[in-house]
Amino acid sequence: MTGTDQAGAGVGRTGADPGEAAPTGPGGNGDVALLIADDDAVTRSGLRLLLGAQPGITVVGEAADGVEAVEQARLLRPDVVLMDVRMPRRNGIEATRQLLAESKELGDTPKVVVITTFENDGYVTAALRAGASGFVLKRRPVPQIAEAVRVVAAGEAILFPTALRRMVTARPLDSAEALPRAALTDREEEVLRSMATGLSNPEIARSLTVSLETVKTHVGNVLTKLGAQNRTHAVVIAYESGLVVPGFTE
């Protein structure tokens, strides 16, 4: 499902199926357990107060830097970490990479949503490569940030395609990161393009006139062949490789 924020940047939601059960975790009562990591105490307190008042979210803790974010995630086992990028001791990119690597070994991996001030913040792309499930802008209304948290907790991804295109096309493509197109079938490339435009699995199924299970199989194959941590990472690879370019439409 694709929406549009007030600044005109698309909000792509991809991954989980409609009707999928809400995640349950330390938040209790089916609420999403959220950990907020931001080095600014005022911002952190404000987010805790405002997001904690949103339906379906329980804020279980805070962290003032990347080191503390990893430590608190180990202790509190949140469903989602709302991670600022520019923090002392360890930035949000390294914290995301460490957190997800450690959690994967334990079989209890939280989702990470990067929260940033600027759409063209180059650090965001690196965070997505580190395994973050998406990013939101700090200036967005609180209900939109809350929705991003809930969407990611349900197994989807949050993308702002316009901003993402600007970020990945503003930097030279490393040939080592180029998409190994020969490894993807024509149908898998179609599915990857659809993912990059923010379509959900059911929307891709309708667009390509195939079953939902077929789409899920193709998505899994794409992630495996690209070595992508998640759908968001696959989309970054698609843009960086030139398979998807600014202005692409189905």
PDB file of C-alpha atoms in Angstrom, residues 139-223:
ATOM      1  CA  ARG A 139       9.448  16.436  11.163  1.00  0.00           C
ATOM      2  CA  ARG A 140       6.618  14.022  10.304  1.00  0.00           C
ATOM      3  CA  PRO A 141       3.503  14.192  12.475  1.00  0.00           C
ATOM      4  CA  VAL A 142       3.639  11.788  15.392  1.00  0.00           C
ATOM      5  CA  PRO A 143       0.778   9.597  14.064  1.00  0.00           C
ATOM      6  CA  GLN A 144       2.811   8.987  10.889  1.00  0.00           C
ATOM      7  CA  ILE A 145       5.891   7.993  12.897  1.00  0.00           C
ATOM      8  CA  ALA A 146       3.701   5.725  15.014  1.00  0.00           C
ATOM      9  CA  GLU A 147       2.260   4.125  11.885  1.00  0.00           C
ATOM     10  CA  ALA A 148       5.788   3.511  10.583  1.00  0.00           C
ATOM     11  CA  VAL A 149       6.624   1.711  13.835  1.00  0.00           C
ATOM     12  CA  ARG A 150       3.507  -0.446  13.632  1.00  0.00           C
ATOM     13  CA  VAL A 151       4.023  -1.243   9.941  1.00  0.00           C
ATOM     14  CA  VAL A 152       7.630  -2.321  10.447  1.00  0.00           C
ATOM     15  CA  ALA A 153       6.707  -4.378  13.500  1.00  0.00           C
ATOM     16  CA  ALA A 154       4.225  -6.265  11.320  1.00  0.00           C
ATOM     17  CA  GLY A 155       7.027  -7.298   8.979  1.00  0.00           C
ATOM     18  CA  GLU A 156       6.729  -4.643   6.294  1.00  0.00           C
ATOM     19  CA  ALA A 157       9.196  -1.959   5.250  1.00  0.00           C
ATOM     20  CA  ILE A 158       8.926   1.806   5.272  1.00  0.00           C
ATOM     21  CA  LEU A 159      10.453   3.678   2.350  1.00  0.00           C
ATOM     22  CA  PHE A 160      10.233   7.194   1.026  1.00  0.00           C
ATOM     23  CA  PRO A 161      11.007   6.355  -2.627  1.00  0.00           C
ATOM     24  CA  THR A 162      11.611   9.941  -3.734  1.00  0.00           C
ATOM     25  CA  ALA A 163      14.143  10.582  -0.993  1.00  0.00           C
ATOM     26  CA  LEU A 164      15.721   7.159  -1.412  1.00  0.00           C
ATOM     27  CA  ARG A 165      16.238   7.725  -5.142  1.00  0.00           C
ATOM     28  CA  ARG A 166      17.974  11.022  -4.400  1.00  0.00           C
ATOM     29  CA  MET A 167      20.272   9.404  -1.872  1.00  0.00           C
ATOM     30  CA  VAL A 168      21.376   6.397  -3.882  1.00  0.00           C
ATOM     31  CA  THR A 169      21.770   8.211  -7.216  1.00  0.00           C
ATOM     32  CA  ALA A 170      23.769  11.079  -5.689  1.00  0.00           C
ATOM     33  CA  ARG A 171      26.768   8.847  -5.076  1.00  0.00           C
ATOM     34  CA  PRO A 172      28.874   6.863  -7.596  1.00  0.00           C
ATOM     35  CA  LEU A 173      27.970   3.217  -8.032  1.00  0.00           C
ATOM     36  CA  ASP A 174      30.612   0.870  -6.699  1.00  0.00           C
ATOM     37  CA  SER A 175      31.035  -1.824  -9.329  1.00  0.00           C
ATOM     38  CA  ALA A 176      31.289  -4.392  -6.552  1.00  0.00           C
ATOM     39  CA  GLU A 177      27.732  -3.506  -5.550  1.00  0.00           C
ATOM     40  CA  ALA A 178      26.274  -3.883  -9.046  1.00  0.00           C
ATOM     41  CA  LEU A 179      23.221  -6.084  -9.377  1.00  0.00           C
ATOM     42  CA  PRO A 180      24.151  -9.532 -10.677  1.00  0.00           C
ATOM     43  CA  ARG A 181      21.331  -9.463 -13.211  1.00  0.00           C
ATOM     44  CA  ALA A 182      22.268 -12.838 -14.661  1.00  0.00           C
ATOM     45  CA  ALA A 183      21.323 -14.387 -11.316  1.00  0.00           C
ATOM     46  CA  LEU A 184      17.746 -13.067 -11.476  1.00  0.00           C
ATOM     47  CA  THR A 185      15.049 -14.378 -13.769  1.00  0.00           C
ATOM     48  CA  ASP A 186      12.969 -11.901 -15.768  1.00  0.00           C
ATOM     49  CA  ARG A 187      10.068 -12.408 -13.367  1.00  0.00           C
ATOM     50  CA  GLU A 188      12.296 -11.828 -10.346  1.00  0.00           C
ATOM     51  CA  GLU A 189      13.475  -8.560 -11.877  1.00  0.00           C
ATOM     52  CA  GLU A 190       9.833  -7.539 -12.350  1.00  0.00           C
ATOM     53  CA  VAL A 191       9.126  -8.316  -8.712  1.00  0.00           C
ATOM     54  CA  LEU A 192      12.186  -6.344  -7.582  1.00  0.00           C
ATOM     55  CA  ARG A 193      11.087  -3.325  -9.635  1.00  0.00           C
ATOM     56  CA  SER A 194       7.636  -3.558  -8.069  1.00  0.00           C
ATOM     57  CA  MET A 195       9.157  -3.748  -4.598  1.00  0.00           C
ATOM     58  CA  ALA A 196      11.187  -0.614  -5.388  1.00  0.00           C
ATOM     59  CA  THR A 197       8.021   1.332  -6.218  1.00  0.00           C
ATOM     60  CA  GLY A 198       6.585   0.504  -2.792  1.00  0.00           C
ATOM     61  CA  LEU A 199       4.084  -2.191  -3.764  1.00  0.00           C
ATOM     62  CA  SER A 200       3.049  -4.767  -1.178  1.00  0.00           C
ATOM     63  CA  ASN A 201       3.020  -8.491  -1.940  1.00  0.00           C
ATOM     64  CA  PRO A 202      -0.743  -8.526  -2.670  1.00  0.00           C
ATOM     65  CA  GLU A 203      -0.362  -5.479  -4.932  1.00  0.00           C
ATOM     66  CA  ILE A 204       2.487  -7.147  -6.808  1.00  0.00           C
ATOM     67  CA  ALA A 205       0.360 -10.272  -7.216  1.00  0.00           C
ATOM     68  CA  ARG A 206      -2.478  -8.251  -8.723  1.00  0.00           C
ATOM     69  CA  SER A 207      -0.120  -6.280 -10.953  1.00  0.00           C
ATOM     70  CA  LEU A 208       1.582  -9.386 -12.354  1.00  0.00           C
ATOM     71  CA  THR A 209      -1.570 -11.546 -12.281  1.00  0.00           C
ATOM     72  CA  VAL A 210       0.020 -14.273 -10.194  1.00  0.00           C
ATOM     73  CA  SER A 211      -0.786 -15.797  -6.820  1.00  0.00           C
ATOM     74  CA  LEU A 212       0.343 -14.303  -3.545  1.00  0.00           C
ATOM     75  CA  GLU A 213       2.343 -17.433  -2.754  1.00  0.00           C
ATOM     76  CA  THR A 214       4.169 -17.085  -6.082  1.00  0.00           C
ATOM     77  CA  VAL A 215       5.109 -13.505  -5.230  1.00  0.00           C
ATOM     78  CA  LYS A 216       6.396 -14.571  -1.812  1.00  0.00           C
ATOM     79  CA  THR A 217       8.550 -17.204  -3.475  1.00  0.00           C
ATOM     80  CA  HIS A 218       9.965 -14.676  -5.940  1.00  0.00           C
ATOM     81  CA  VAL A 219      10.668 -12.171  -3.156  1.00  0.00           C
ATOM     82  CA  GLY A 220      12.512 -14.829  -1.167  1.00  0.00           C
ATOM     83  CA  ASN A 221      14.569 -15.764  -4.217  1.00  0.00           C
ATOM     84  CA  VAL A 222      15.441 -12.115  -4.876  1.00  0.00           C
ATOM     85  CA  LEU A 223      16.649 -11.575  -1.305  1.00  0.00           C
TER      86      LEU A 223
END
